[in-house]
XYZ file of C-alpha atoms in Angstrom:
496
model
C 6.331 29.412 19.078
C 6.937 26.904 16.273
C 7.928 28.162 12.710
C 5.114 27.978 10.215
C 5.055 27.567 6.643
C 3.132 29.665 5.673
C 3.030 32.145 8.599
C -0.909 32.570 8.266
C -3.287 29.937 7.280
C -5.407 30.630 4.302
C -9.005 31.737 4.894
C -10.528 28.767 3.100
C -9.100 26.340 5.364
C -11.571 24.454 7.600
C -12.327 25.285 11.255
C -10.676 22.160 12.363
C -7.472 22.896 10.363
C -7.348 26.413 11.745
C -7.554 25.196 15.187
C -4.892 22.707 14.842
C -2.610 25.306 12.934
C -2.934 27.510 16.179
C -2.187 24.701 18.431
C 0.819 23.623 16.710
C 2.009 27.206 16.506
C 1.610 28.212 19.937
C 2.247 25.055 21.705
C 5.336 23.756 20.031
C 8.700 25.519 20.698
C 10.634 27.389 17.997
C 12.828 24.418 17.345
C 9.831 23.031 15.624
C 8.851 23.497 11.769
C 5.347 23.099 10.718
C 4.095 22.845 7.091
C 0.411 23.354 6.215
C -0.592 21.924 2.824
C 2.877 21.528 1.404
C 2.692 20.004 -2.092
C 4.280 16.497 -2.144
C 4.057 15.198 -5.660
C 0.892 16.825 -6.243
C -0.690 15.768 -3.152
C -1.299 18.090 -0.123
C -0.974 16.619 3.503
C -2.654 18.903 6.070
C 0.514 19.107 8.284
C 4.039 18.088 8.220
C 5.904 18.606 11.537
C 9.619 18.489 11.954
C 11.701 18.615 15.232
C 15.491 17.841 15.752
C 14.766 15.012 18.223
C 11.252 14.133 16.902
C 11.931 13.389 13.265
C 8.948 13.763 10.988
C 5.203 13.431 11.496
C 2.444 13.922 8.911
C -1.042 14.780 10.271
C -4.580 14.796 8.441
C -7.345 16.769 10.298
C -10.957 15.928 9.870
C -13.828 18.125 10.824
C -16.575 15.495 10.794
C -19.407 15.534 13.185
C -20.096 12.183 14.880
C -23.642 11.923 13.334
C -22.461 12.486 9.863
C -20.523 9.134 9.881
C -22.546 6.206 9.232
C -19.848 3.434 8.710
C -16.242 3.168 9.267
C -13.578 0.651 8.547
C -9.679 0.585 8.184
C -10.017 1.620 4.555
C -13.035 3.918 4.147
C -15.191 6.261 6.009
C -18.851 6.681 4.825
C -20.691 9.646 5.593
C -24.406 10.515 5.507
C -23.879 12.462 2.028
C -23.271 9.054 0.568
C -19.629 9.624 -0.016
C -16.976 7.052 0.853
C -13.758 8.776 2.093
C -10.243 7.454 2.518
C -9.587 6.427 6.249
C -7.493 9.567 7.369
C -4.913 7.504 9.021
C -4.390 5.522 5.701
C -4.387 9.017 3.811
C -1.732 10.203 6.120
C 0.271 6.964 5.859
C 0.372 7.361 2.062
C 1.436 11.011 2.455
C 4.208 9.686 4.678
C 5.497 7.126 2.178
C 5.707 9.724 -0.734
C 7.577 12.017 1.566
C 9.893 9.200 2.612
C 10.760 8.655 -0.984
C 11.588 12.333 -1.617
C 14.006 12.411 1.443
C 15.705 9.124 0.274
C 16.922 11.019 -2.794
C 18.939 13.238 -0.549
C 22.238 11.472 0.489
C 22.348 13.948 3.458
C 19.219 12.241 4.932
C 20.108 8.441 4.568
C 22.462 6.158 6.240
C 25.322 5.453 4.366
C 26.613 2.168 5.585
C 25.788 -0.828 7.991
C 22.611 -2.846 8.240
C 20.111 -0.093 7.592
C 22.286 1.615 4.740
C 19.831 3.495 2.508
C 17.264 3.974 5.250
C 16.504 7.436 6.571
C 18.562 8.731 9.574
C 15.508 9.681 11.529
C 12.161 8.379 12.505
C 8.915 9.135 10.723
C 5.153 8.914 11.756
C 1.638 9.603 10.692
C -1.634 10.184 12.381
C -5.143 11.739 12.269
C -7.037 14.355 14.327
C -10.788 13.903 14.583
C -11.767 17.462 15.778
C -15.495 16.894 16.752
C -15.676 13.206 17.670
C -14.893 11.686 21.010
C -13.166 8.607 21.233
C -15.743 6.912 23.403
C -18.609 7.594 21.004
C -16.654 6.558 18.084
C -15.528 3.376 19.419
C -18.944 2.470 20.736
C -20.412 2.777 17.329
C -17.492 1.654 15.126
C -15.262 -0.392 17.356
C -11.391 -0.101 17.169
C -11.064 1.125 13.596
C -8.343 3.411 14.461
C -5.142 2.407 16.546
C -5.265 4.802 19.488
C -1.568 5.614 19.063
C -2.325 7.260 15.742
C -5.408 9.218 16.281
C -6.238 12.213 18.310
C -9.866 12.407 19.456
C -11.915 15.614 20.435
C -10.994 15.164 23.988
C -7.306 14.712 23.247
C -7.230 17.863 21.143
C -8.465 19.898 24.315
C -5.725 18.160 26.382
C -2.736 19.129 24.058
C -3.948 22.640 23.595
C -1.734 24.258 26.187
C 0.613 21.155 27.132
C 3.796 21.078 25.009
C 4.843 17.816 26.984
C 1.649 16.073 26.177
C 1.791 17.183 22.627
C 5.161 16.055 21.959
C 4.423 12.784 23.682
C 1.344 12.168 21.379
C 3.253 13.001 18.324
C 6.160 10.381 19.347
C 3.490 7.725 19.753
C 2.439 7.972 15.992
C 5.913 6.350 14.854
C 5.025 2.777 13.298
C 8.898 1.988 13.957
C 10.646 3.701 16.745
C 14.327 4.022 17.077
C 17.085 6.395 18.781
C 18.775 8.463 16.512
C 21.181 11.502 17.106
C 19.329 14.901 16.890
C 19.189 16.240 13.361
C 21.887 18.762 12.355
C 21.328 22.004 11.183
C 22.772 20.787 7.801
C 20.049 17.874 7.677
C 17.073 20.301 8.888
C 18.093 22.757 6.275
C 18.029 19.861 3.504
C 14.366 18.855 4.785
C 13.473 22.584 4.719
C 14.762 22.714 1.001
C 12.774 19.730 -0.155
C 9.673 20.905 1.516
C 9.883 24.603 0.783
C 10.611 23.694 -2.719
C 7.184 22.154 -2.887
C 5.214 24.734 -0.885
C 1.870 25.260 -2.456
C 2.021 29.046 -3.053
C -1.742 29.404 -3.634
C -2.080 28.959 0.015
C 0.314 31.602 0.934
C -1.675 35.126 0.986
C -0.195 38.215 0.144
C 0.083 39.517 3.722
C 1.811 36.450 4.968
C 4.226 36.303 2.299
C 5.374 39.866 2.970
C 5.706 39.240 6.549
C 7.887 36.047 6.598
C 11.191 36.450 8.467
C 14.432 35.032 7.489
C 13.960 31.688 9.169
C 10.546 31.373 7.685
C 11.360 32.530 4.070
C 10.380 30.449 1.032
C 13.425 29.125 -0.591
C 14.048 29.778 -4.156
C 13.421 26.558 -6.237
C 15.300 28.119 -9.029
C 18.648 29.106 -7.358
C 18.419 27.227 -4.065
C 19.058 30.641 -2.213
C 16.520 32.270 0.050
C 14.667 35.530 -1.023
C 14.922 38.070 1.718
C 11.137 39.263 2.256
C 11.376 40.395 6.020
C 8.719 42.688 7.034
C 10.100 45.840 8.743
C 10.194 49.598 8.674
C 12.223 49.710 5.408
C 9.983 50.189 2.396
C 12.320 48.238 0.180
C 14.340 45.079 0.382
C 17.251 43.861 -1.752
C 17.151 40.334 -3.284
C 20.404 39.180 -4.846
C 21.320 42.965 -5.621
C 17.905 43.717 -7.153
C 15.680 46.452 -5.282
C 12.148 45.167 -4.970
C 9.201 46.927 -3.355
C 7.331 45.168 -0.626
C 4.193 45.019 -2.785
C 6.019 43.250 -5.660
C 7.137 40.272 -3.678
C 3.943 37.947 -4.782
C 4.671 39.161 -8.425
C 8.346 38.189 -7.921
C 7.475 34.597 -6.671
C 5.152 34.069 -9.533
C 7.588 35.142 -12.062
C 10.118 32.777 -10.423
C 7.633 29.969 -10.794
C 7.095 30.845 -14.377
C 10.870 30.981 -15.081
C 11.110 27.496 -13.596
C 8.390 26.125 -15.606
C 10.389 27.328 -18.769
C 13.383 25.818 -17.566
C 11.627 22.334 -16.969
C 10.068 22.442 -20.525
C 13.025 23.822 -22.338
C 16.217 24.069 -20.618
C 16.289 20.539 -19.175
C 14.843 18.919 -22.461
C 12.455 16.711 -20.307
C 9.113 16.348 -22.321
C 5.843 15.485 -20.737
C 2.751 14.670 -22.523
C 1.295 18.019 -22.116
C 4.301 19.622 -23.820
C 5.183 16.991 -26.462
C 3.405 18.851 -28.928
C 5.892 21.645 -28.711
C 8.843 19.158 -29.594
C 6.927 17.505 -32.452
C 6.210 20.854 -33.984
C 9.449 22.772 -33.255
C 11.751 23.767 -36.088
C 14.847 23.090 -33.979
C 13.550 19.651 -32.682
C 15.322 17.522 -35.309
C 16.421 15.324 -32.365
C 13.538 14.287 -30.310
C 15.175 12.820 -27.195
C 14.559 13.090 -23.557
C 15.844 11.535 -20.391
C 13.492 10.565 -17.563
C 14.059 8.909 -14.064
C 11.366 6.933 -12.160
C 10.323 3.644 -10.712
C 9.035 0.796 -12.561
C 5.380 0.182 -11.842
C 4.391 -2.249 -14.561
C 6.203 -4.502 -16.934
C 5.027 -6.248 -20.078
C 7.484 -8.797 -21.969
C 7.140 -9.504 -25.482
C 7.791 -13.157 -26.936
C 10.384 -11.501 -29.307
C 12.505 -10.342 -26.352
C 11.152 -6.637 -26.334
C 9.887 -5.168 -23.021
C 7.365 -2.349 -22.438
C 7.789 -0.464 -19.024
C 5.460 1.924 -17.046
C 7.849 4.474 -15.344
C 6.600 6.883 -12.557
C 8.502 9.511 -10.658
C 5.508 10.716 -8.433
C 4.726 13.712 -10.904
C 4.329 12.130 -14.286
C 4.501 8.851 -15.944
C 6.121 7.588 -19.208
C 6.042 4.360 -21.107
C 9.542 3.034 -22.156
C 9.833 0.688 -24.960
C 13.107 -1.218 -25.288
C 13.274 -3.161 -28.498
C 14.792 -6.659 -28.915
C 17.764 -5.315 -30.806
C 19.329 -3.508 -27.941
C 20.085 -6.925 -26.600
C 18.774 -6.393 -23.079
C 17.700 -9.194 -20.622
C 13.766 -8.782 -20.022
C 14.182 -10.247 -16.347
C 16.714 -7.303 -15.399
C 13.736 -5.081 -14.851
C 11.981 -5.429 -11.474
C 9.023 -3.708 -10.100
C 9.811 -0.759 -7.940
C 13.557 -0.469 -9.383
C 14.434 3.155 -10.098
C 15.946 3.814 -13.545
C 17.121 6.526 -15.965
C 16.059 6.114 -19.402
C 17.506 8.299 -22.413
C 15.954 7.831 -25.773
C 13.818 9.025 -28.866
C 10.269 10.440 -28.091
C 7.768 8.418 -30.126
C 4.042 9.122 -30.249
C 2.705 5.516 -30.167
C -1.077 5.564 -30.892
C -1.363 8.995 -28.909
C 0.772 7.569 -26.113
C 4.167 9.342 -25.751
C 6.867 6.466 -25.360
C 10.603 6.792 -24.936
C 12.693 4.316 -26.965
C 16.397 3.863 -25.759
C 18.723 3.413 -28.711
C 21.525 1.547 -26.846
C 22.327 -0.271 -23.529
C 24.224 2.880 -22.418
C 20.916 4.726 -22.372
C 19.473 2.528 -19.637
C 20.954 3.256 -16.145
C 19.896 1.550 -12.924
C 19.858 4.034 -10.162
C 18.405 2.250 -7.154
C 17.451 -1.699 -6.717
C 13.919 -2.755 -6.062
C 12.308 -3.640 -2.752
C 12.197 -7.377 -3.839
C 15.161 -9.520 -2.587
C 15.839 -13.150 -3.461
C 15.968 -15.845 -0.561
C 16.489 -19.452 -0.327
C 13.766 -21.282 2.085
C 15.501 -23.550 4.576
C 12.901 -24.458 6.923
C 8.977 -24.413 7.429
C 7.956 -23.488 10.871
C 4.193 -23.250 10.301
C 1.896 -22.071 7.730
C 2.968 -18.422 7.980
C 6.538 -18.648 9.398
C 9.548 -19.675 7.499
C 13.305 -19.481 7.588
C 15.418 -18.476 4.745
C 18.927 -17.522 3.668
C 19.497 -14.211 2.078
C 21.791 -12.965 -0.491
C 24.811 -12.900 2.140
C 23.874 -16.122 3.613
C 22.344 -15.002 6.692
C 19.420 -16.899 8.184
C 16.498 -14.903 8.815
C 13.026 -15.822 10.340
C 10.291 -14.539 8.208
C 6.693 -13.867 9.155
C 4.143 -13.757 6.112
C 2.038 -10.657 6.439
C -1.390 -9.566 5.656
C -2.965 -13.172 6.667
C -2.932 -15.462 9.404
C -2.872 -19.350 9.309
C -4.295 -21.530 12.312
C -1.741 -22.447 15.099
C -0.192 -26.062 15.041
C -1.935 -28.377 17.363
C -5.626 -27.055 16.541
C -8.215 -29.565 17.030
C -9.097 -29.691 13.466
C -5.545 -29.997 12.359
C -6.075 -27.052 10.290
C -2.810 -25.628 11.362
C -0.978 -28.916 10.185
C -2.621 -28.718 6.758
C -1.484 -25.098 6.250
C 1.952 -25.824 7.229
C 2.025 -28.819 4.904
C 0.682 -26.638 2.070
C 3.515 -23.993 2.697
C 6.255 -26.665 2.845
C 5.101 -28.223 -0.511
C 4.988 -24.746 -1.995
C 8.318 -23.266 -0.499
C 10.754 -25.940 0.869
C 14.165 -25.609 -0.660
C 12.914 -22.887 -3.272
C 14.244 -19.605 -4.010
C 11.663 -16.787 -3.336
C 11.523 -13.039 -3.439
C 10.924 -11.258 -0.098
C 9.044 -7.894 -0.284
C 8.717 -5.458 2.543
C 5.866 -3.158 3.268
C 6.818 -0.422 5.975
C 7.856 -2.278 9.228
C 10.935 -4.184 9.240
C 10.371 -6.715 11.926
C 7.739 -7.520 14.696
C 8.115 -7.541 18.468
C 9.563 -11.018 18.198
C 12.363 -10.142 15.704
C 10.729 -11.737 12.710
C 11.145 -10.179 9.358
C 7.822 -8.987 8.135
C 7.333 -9.824 4.369
C 5.351 -10.725 1.596
C 6.870 -13.768 -0.166
C 6.761 -14.288 -4.045
C 7.394 -17.277 -5.869
C 8.273 -15.119 -8.949
C 8.874 -11.470 -9.480
C 5.636 -9.753 -10.390
C 5.048 -7.492 -13.405
C 2.668 -5.269 -11.647
C 0.643 -5.355 -8.343
C -2.672 -6.216 -10.072
C -4.936 -8.716 -8.396
C -3.955 -11.343 -10.860
C -0.221 -10.902 -10.131
C -0.875 -11.099 -6.470
C -3.248 -14.280 -6.658
C -0.885 -16.264 -8.853
C 2.469 -15.341 -7.515
C 2.368 -14.361 -3.985
C 2.366 -16.990 -1.124
C 0.500 -14.939 1.333
C -2.391 -14.524 -1.176
C -2.242 -18.209 -2.251
C -2.711 -19.296 1.526
C -5.811 -17.089 1.604
C -7.194 -18.078 -1.815
C -6.895 -21.885 -1.095
C -8.473 -21.459 2.287
C -5.400 -22.044 4.630
C -5.498 -18.617 5.969
C -7.619 -15.450 6.828
C -6.965 -11.947 6.066
C -5.321 -10.140 8.953
C -3.636 -6.864 8.245
C -2.066 -4.361 10.922
C -1.341 -0.834 10.198
C 1.072 0.232 8.902
C 1.799 -2.897 6.793
C -1.444 -2.702 4.936
C -0.227 -2.411 0.917
C -2.315 -5.359 -0.262
C -5.140 -5.230 2.231
C -7.783 -4.641 -0.441
C -6.740 -7.211 -2.709
C -6.364 -9.991 -0.028
C -10.085 -9.081 0.965
C -11.224 -9.482 -2.463
C -9.572 -12.640 -2.936
C -10.744 -14.170 0.540
């Protein structure tokens, strides 16, 4: 039996979630760990599965009946209740990307050197389970909306119910990029457990299950990093770090710890959010209203006088950071997706809390962005080019999210697309952005190509600065997206 967090599923879970919980618990061996509704940056994926030789898989479970689905595409599922619900595969993929960002913050889980330095040491995947819909009926009505590798239909759920080999094989098929890796060590698995258990949604853990969780299934203390001993046994009392606690008090103890952690976050770490900013503004001891905040740049606004306004997000909350011209910074040093730490004065600007750094030392780059400069050396056709990267290595690049006609087409549309791309790119410096996949089966790097660094991912920025989008807008290409590389799919469809 796999090790479950929590040990028992909460009563308000759907019938499908309860069934999948039971299957994962009984069918997988005890070397596997499974989380239900773990909180990841205020998002709640249905299931997260970890295995030493598997890696990580995120699953979304849906109880939809076949007759309740009236329309389906790669983005949305439309039901008879006139609701547009997110495609569960896309939903699971988004959860997976959030999870990857959390894991990459730990040096224990990333490669430290070589070509893939900074990438995770293990594979990761995502998928969906449609408990009440058969594959044949769904495809007959809606076509190939889902990639078969990433979805388990009703008959597939029956098949894996008592077959651990088939279950493991189905999970392995859910990896967008597969590679061999050494089995995760105990230290690495403990680190993943620490990250996930630190974000468990305690509301889903009922009192009975909390009291019965044994040592390997304990909830890690977010405050100390140690493990609370809550094993259920014949003893009426258990000791936690020298404190004797009655069994019935465990839930109260956990709640107290969470409250203490909240106080630490508000006062001890001096990190102020929009919710608690009033405390700092009114506190008699808050003569210096300073804070530090780490996050990724998600929007950039440059002013003619040399100042810059940044929107920073760490997955939990967001801040505006205003950097005045007097600091002497270069506006162009800030790139979308770069991770920074900003320290500065807290200022209420028209009801929005901003951080105002006072000097260059208050601005620290933690991680470079996902945009890399390259020099275009050759045009193969409308959607394939050669570039030289920063290290002088020549790379063949396939522009993704769209498709140009092939060279040699009867109407010469392929030649026109190739000429358009050459006029726009040859001998130019561009910026390459990766989505999820690194390369395709032909070894081509899969990238979005930008003429200039974007200030946001708004449709206007994509239309004006991204080559992939320009080919679509000007009629030289059609939208063609393939999971998991669908970051700009909605924008491309709007532009087409």
